PDB file of C-alpha atoms in Angstrom:
ATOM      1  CA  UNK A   1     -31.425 -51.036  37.702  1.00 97.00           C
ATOM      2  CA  UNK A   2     -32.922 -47.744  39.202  1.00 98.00           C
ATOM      3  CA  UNK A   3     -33.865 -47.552  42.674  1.00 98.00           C
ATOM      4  CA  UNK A   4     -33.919 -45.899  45.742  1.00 98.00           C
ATOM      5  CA  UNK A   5     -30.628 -44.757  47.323  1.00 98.00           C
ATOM      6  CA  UNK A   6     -30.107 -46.304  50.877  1.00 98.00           C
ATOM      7  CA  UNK A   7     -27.848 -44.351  53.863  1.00 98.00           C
ATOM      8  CA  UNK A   8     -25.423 -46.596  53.714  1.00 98.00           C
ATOM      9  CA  UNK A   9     -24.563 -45.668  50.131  1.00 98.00           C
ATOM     10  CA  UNK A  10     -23.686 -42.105  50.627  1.00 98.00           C
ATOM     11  CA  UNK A  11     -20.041 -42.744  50.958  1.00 97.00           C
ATOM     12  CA  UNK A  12     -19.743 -44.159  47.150  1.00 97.00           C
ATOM     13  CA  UNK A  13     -22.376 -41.167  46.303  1.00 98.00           C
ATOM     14  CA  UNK A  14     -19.794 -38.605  47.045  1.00 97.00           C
ATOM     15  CA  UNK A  15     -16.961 -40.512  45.738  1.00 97.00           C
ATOM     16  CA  UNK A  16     -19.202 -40.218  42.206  1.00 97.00           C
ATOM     17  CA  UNK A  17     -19.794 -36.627  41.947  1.00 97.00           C
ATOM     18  CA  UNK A  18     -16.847 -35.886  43.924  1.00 96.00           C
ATOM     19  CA  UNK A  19     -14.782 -37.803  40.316  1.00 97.00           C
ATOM     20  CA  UNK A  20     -17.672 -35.797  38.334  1.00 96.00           C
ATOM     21  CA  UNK A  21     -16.482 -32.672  40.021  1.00 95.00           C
ATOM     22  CA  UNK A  22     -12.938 -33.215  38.650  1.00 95.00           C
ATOM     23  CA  UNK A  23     -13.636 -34.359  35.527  1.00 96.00           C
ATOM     24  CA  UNK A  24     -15.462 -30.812  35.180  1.00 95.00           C
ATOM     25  CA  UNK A  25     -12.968 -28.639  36.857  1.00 94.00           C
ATOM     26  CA  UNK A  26     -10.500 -30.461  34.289  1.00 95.00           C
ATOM     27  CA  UNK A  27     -12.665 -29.159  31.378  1.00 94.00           C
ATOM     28  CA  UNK A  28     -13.060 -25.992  32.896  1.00 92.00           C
ATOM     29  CA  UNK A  29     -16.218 -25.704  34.062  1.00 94.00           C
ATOM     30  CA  UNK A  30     -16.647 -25.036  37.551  1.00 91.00           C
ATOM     31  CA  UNK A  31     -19.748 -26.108  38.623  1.00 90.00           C
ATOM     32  CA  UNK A  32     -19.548 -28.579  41.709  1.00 90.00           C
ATOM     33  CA  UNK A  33     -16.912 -27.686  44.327  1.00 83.00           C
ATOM     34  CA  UNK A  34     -15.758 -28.558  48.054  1.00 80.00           C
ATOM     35  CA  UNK A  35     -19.566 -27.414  49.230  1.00 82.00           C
ATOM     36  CA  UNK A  36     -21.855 -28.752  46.414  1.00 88.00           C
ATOM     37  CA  UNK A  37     -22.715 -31.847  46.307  1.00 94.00           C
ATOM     38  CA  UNK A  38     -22.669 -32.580  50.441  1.00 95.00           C
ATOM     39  CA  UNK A  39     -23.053 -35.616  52.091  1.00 97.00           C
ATOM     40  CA  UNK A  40     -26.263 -33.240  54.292  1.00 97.00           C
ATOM     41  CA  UNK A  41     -28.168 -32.988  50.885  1.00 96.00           C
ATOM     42  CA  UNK A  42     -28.100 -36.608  50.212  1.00 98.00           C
ATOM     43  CA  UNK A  43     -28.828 -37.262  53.340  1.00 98.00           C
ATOM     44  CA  UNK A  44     -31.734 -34.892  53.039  1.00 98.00           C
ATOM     45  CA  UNK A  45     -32.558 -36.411  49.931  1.00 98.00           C
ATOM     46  CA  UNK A  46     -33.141 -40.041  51.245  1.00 98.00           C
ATOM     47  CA  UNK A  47     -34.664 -39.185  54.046  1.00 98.00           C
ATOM     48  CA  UNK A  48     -37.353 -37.203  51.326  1.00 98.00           C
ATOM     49  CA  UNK A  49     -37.451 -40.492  49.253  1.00 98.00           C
ATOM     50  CA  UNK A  50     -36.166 -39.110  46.402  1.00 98.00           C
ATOM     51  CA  UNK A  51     -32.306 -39.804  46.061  1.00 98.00           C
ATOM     52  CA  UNK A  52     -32.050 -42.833  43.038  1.00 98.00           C
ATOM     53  CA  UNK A  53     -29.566 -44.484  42.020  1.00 98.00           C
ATOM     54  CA  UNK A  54     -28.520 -46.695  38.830  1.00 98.00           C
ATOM     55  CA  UNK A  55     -26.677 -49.827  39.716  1.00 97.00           C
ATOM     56  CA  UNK A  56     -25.017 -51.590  36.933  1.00 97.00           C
ATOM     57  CA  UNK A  57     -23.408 -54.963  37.731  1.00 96.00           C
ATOM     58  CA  UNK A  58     -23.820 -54.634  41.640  1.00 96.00           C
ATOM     59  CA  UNK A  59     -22.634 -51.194  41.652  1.00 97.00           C
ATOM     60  CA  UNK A  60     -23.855 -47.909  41.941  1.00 98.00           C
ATOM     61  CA  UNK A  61     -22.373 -45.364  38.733  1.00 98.00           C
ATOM     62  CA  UNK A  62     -24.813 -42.515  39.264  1.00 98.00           C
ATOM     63  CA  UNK A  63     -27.345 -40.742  40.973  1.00 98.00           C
ATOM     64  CA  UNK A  64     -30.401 -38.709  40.562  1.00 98.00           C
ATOM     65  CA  UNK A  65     -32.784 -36.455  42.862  1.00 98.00           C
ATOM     66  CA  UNK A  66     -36.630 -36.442  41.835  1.00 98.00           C
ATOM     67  CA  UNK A  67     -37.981 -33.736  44.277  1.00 98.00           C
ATOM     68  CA  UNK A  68     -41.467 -32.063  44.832  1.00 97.00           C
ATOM     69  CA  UNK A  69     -39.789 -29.335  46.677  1.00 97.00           C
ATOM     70  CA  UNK A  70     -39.292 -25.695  44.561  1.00 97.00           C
ATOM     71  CA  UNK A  71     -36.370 -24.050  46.340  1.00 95.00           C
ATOM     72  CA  UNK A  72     -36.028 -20.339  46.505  1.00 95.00           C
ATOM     73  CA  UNK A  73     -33.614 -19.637  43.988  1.00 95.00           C
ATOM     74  CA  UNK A  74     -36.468 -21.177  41.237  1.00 96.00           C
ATOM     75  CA  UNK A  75     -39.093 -18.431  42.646  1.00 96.00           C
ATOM     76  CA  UNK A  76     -38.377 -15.699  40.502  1.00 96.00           C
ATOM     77  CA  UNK A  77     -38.092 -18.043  36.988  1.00 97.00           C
ATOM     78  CA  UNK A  78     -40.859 -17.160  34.833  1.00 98.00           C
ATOM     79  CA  UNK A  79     -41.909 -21.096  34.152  1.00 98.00           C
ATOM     80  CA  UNK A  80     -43.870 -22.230  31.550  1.00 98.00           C
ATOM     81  CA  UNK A  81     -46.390 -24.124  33.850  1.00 98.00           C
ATOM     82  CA  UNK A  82     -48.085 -23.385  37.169  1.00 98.00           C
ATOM     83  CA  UNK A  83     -45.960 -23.688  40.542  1.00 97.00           C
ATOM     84  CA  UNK A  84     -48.214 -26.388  42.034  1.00 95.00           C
ATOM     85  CA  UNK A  85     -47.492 -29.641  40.047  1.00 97.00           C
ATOM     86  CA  UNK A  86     -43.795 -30.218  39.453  1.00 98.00           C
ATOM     87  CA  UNK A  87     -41.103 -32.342  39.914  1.00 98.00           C
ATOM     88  CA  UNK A  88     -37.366 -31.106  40.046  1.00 98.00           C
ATOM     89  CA  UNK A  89     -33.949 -32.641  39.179  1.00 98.00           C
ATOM     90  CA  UNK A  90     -31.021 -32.394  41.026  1.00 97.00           C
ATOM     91  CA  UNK A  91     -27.574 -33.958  41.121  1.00 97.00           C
ATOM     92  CA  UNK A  92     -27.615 -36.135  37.940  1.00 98.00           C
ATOM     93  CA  UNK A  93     -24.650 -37.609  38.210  1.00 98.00           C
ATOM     94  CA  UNK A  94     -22.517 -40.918  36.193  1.00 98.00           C
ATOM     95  CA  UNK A  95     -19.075 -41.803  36.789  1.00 98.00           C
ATOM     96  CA  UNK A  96     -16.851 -39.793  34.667  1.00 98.00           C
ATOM     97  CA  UNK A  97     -15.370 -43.072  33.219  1.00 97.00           C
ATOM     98  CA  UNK A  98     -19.053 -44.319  32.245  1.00 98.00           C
ATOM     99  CA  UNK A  99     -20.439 -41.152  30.985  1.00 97.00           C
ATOM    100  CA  UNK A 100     -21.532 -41.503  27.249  1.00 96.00           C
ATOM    101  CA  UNK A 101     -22.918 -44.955  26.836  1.00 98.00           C
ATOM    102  CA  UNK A 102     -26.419 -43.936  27.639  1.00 98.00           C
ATOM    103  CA  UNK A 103     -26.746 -44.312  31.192  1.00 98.00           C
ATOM    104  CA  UNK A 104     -27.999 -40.181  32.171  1.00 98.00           C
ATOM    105  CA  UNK A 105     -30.543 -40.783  29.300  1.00 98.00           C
ATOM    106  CA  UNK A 106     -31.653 -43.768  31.238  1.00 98.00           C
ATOM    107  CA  UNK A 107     -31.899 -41.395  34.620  1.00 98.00           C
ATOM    108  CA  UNK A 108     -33.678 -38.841  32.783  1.00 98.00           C
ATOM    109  CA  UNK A 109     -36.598 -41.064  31.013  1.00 98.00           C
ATOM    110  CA  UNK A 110     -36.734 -42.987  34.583  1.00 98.00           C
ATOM    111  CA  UNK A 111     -37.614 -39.420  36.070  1.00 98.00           C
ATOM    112  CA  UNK A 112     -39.660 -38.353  33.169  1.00 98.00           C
ATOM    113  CA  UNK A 113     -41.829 -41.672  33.359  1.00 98.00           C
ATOM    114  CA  UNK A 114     -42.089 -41.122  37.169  1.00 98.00           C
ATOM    115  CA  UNK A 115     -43.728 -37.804  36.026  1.00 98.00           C
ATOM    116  CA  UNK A 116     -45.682 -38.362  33.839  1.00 98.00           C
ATOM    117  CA  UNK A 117     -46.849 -41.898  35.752  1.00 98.00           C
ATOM    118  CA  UNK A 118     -47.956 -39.468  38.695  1.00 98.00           C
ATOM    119  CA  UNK A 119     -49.532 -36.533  37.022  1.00 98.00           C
ATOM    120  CA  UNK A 120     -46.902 -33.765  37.450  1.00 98.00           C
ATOM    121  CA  UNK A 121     -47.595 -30.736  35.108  1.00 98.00           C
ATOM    122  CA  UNK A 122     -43.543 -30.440  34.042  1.00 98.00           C
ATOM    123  CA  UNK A 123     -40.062 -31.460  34.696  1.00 98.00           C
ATOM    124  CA  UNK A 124     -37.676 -28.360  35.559  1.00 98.00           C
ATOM    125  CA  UNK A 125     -33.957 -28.454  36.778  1.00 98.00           C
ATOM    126  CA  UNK A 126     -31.337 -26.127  36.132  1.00 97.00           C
ATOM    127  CA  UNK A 127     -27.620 -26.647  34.480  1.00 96.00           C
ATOM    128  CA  UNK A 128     -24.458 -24.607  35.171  1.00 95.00           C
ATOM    129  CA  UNK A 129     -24.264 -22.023  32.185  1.00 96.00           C
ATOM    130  CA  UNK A 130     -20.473 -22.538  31.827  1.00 95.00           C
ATOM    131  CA  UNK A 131     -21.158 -26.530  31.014  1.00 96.00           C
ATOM    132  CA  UNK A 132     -22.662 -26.221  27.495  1.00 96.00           C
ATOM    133  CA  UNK A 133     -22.515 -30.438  26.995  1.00 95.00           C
ATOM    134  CA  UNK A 134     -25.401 -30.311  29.545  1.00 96.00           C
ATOM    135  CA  UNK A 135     -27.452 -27.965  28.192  1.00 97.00           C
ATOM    136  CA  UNK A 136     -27.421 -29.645  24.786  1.00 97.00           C
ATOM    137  CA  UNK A 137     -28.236 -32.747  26.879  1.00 98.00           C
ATOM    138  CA  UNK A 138     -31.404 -30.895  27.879  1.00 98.00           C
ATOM    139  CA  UNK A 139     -32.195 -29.346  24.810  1.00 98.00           C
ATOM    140  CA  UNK A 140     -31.989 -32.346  22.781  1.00 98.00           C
ATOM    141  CA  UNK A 141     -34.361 -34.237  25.398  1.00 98.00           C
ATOM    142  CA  UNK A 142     -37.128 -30.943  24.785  1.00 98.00           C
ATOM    143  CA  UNK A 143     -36.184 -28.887  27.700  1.00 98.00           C
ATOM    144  CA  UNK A 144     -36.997 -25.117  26.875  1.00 98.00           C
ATOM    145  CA  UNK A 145     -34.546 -22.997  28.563  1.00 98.00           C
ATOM    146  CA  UNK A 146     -36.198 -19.789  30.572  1.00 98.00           C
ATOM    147  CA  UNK A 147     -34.532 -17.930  33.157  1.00 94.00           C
ATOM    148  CA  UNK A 148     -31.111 -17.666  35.377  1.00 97.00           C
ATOM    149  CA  UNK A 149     -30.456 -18.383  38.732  1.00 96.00           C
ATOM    150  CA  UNK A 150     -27.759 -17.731  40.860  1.00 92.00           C
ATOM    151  CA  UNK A 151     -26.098 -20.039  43.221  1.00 87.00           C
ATOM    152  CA  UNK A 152     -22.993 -18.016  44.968  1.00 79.00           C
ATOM    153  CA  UNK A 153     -21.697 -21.479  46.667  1.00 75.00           C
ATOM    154  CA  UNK A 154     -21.205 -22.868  43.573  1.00 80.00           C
ATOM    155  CA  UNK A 155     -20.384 -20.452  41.206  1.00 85.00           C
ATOM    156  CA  UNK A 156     -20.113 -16.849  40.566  1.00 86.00           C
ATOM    157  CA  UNK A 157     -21.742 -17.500  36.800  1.00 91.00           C
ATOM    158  CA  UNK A 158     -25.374 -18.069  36.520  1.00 95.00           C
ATOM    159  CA  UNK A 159     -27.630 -21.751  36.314  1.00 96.00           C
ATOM    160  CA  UNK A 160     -29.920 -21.569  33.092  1.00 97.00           C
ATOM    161  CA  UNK A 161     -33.395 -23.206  34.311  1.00 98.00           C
ATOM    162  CA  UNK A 162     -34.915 -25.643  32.009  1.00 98.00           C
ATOM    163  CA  UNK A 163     -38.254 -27.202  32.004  1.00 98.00           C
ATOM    164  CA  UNK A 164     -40.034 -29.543  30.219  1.00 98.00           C
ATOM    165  CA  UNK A 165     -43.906 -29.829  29.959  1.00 98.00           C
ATOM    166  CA  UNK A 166     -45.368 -32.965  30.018  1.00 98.00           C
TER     167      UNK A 166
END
């Protein structure tokens, strides 16, 4: 089941991309860190509404963010659509142990349906250039990669941005 994330929850949150962030760093790629995901942003993120989770069998294995808001660092990407109707994707995570059965496809069509079900133009997000498993994620789902962004908390290699029109 997909739903809502709840304050109370934030604890196992963390402990999910916190194992995500190892599992990475173990394959090399660098993407989350000490300072990315935080415990503020999710916080942020339910007070906003738009921090879901998947719950299989009672228990939460992975998130996703399904925001209205454009931050900065997306102002200078040449998108494909207008910068008035849009929803972004942030922190898609599954536990590394349950990654591969499915369940990020499931995250992504729930926040593609959620678009499309309310009228948004396109679905952007952006992926860590180093992690080339997500960006053939992306691709494979019809995300058309367009510029680079840099975020110098996370990483001194660039985010490919991705969007997908609806």
């Amino acid at each position: 089941m997909i739903r809502r994330a709840k304050i109370s929850e934030i604890p196992d949150i963390l402990t999910i991309c916190k194992a995500c962030a190892a599992y990475m760093i173990s394959n090399g790629i660098y993407q989350w860190n000490e300072h990315y995901p935080s415990a503020a942003a999710f916080t942020r993120d339910i007070e906003r509404d738009e921090l879901y989770v998947l719950e299989v069998d009672k228990k939460v294995i992975g998130t996703i963010v399904i925001s209205t808001l454009m931050d900065d660092e997306y102002v200078p990407v040449k998108w494909l659509t207008p910068n008035t109707n849009n929803v972004y994707i942030h922190r898609l995570s599954i536990e590394p142990n349950l990654q591969g059965k499915g369940y990020a496809q499931r995250l992504m069509d729930f926040a593609e349906n959620y678009a499309k079900e309310n009228g948004f133009a396109s679905v952007r997000l952006d992926t860590f250039s180093q992690n080339k498993r997500n960006q053939r994620f992306y691709e494979a789902r019809g995300y058309q990669r367009l510029g680079d962004i840099y975020l110098p908390k996370q990483s001194e290699h660039p985010f490919h941005c991705f969007e997908l029109v609806l």
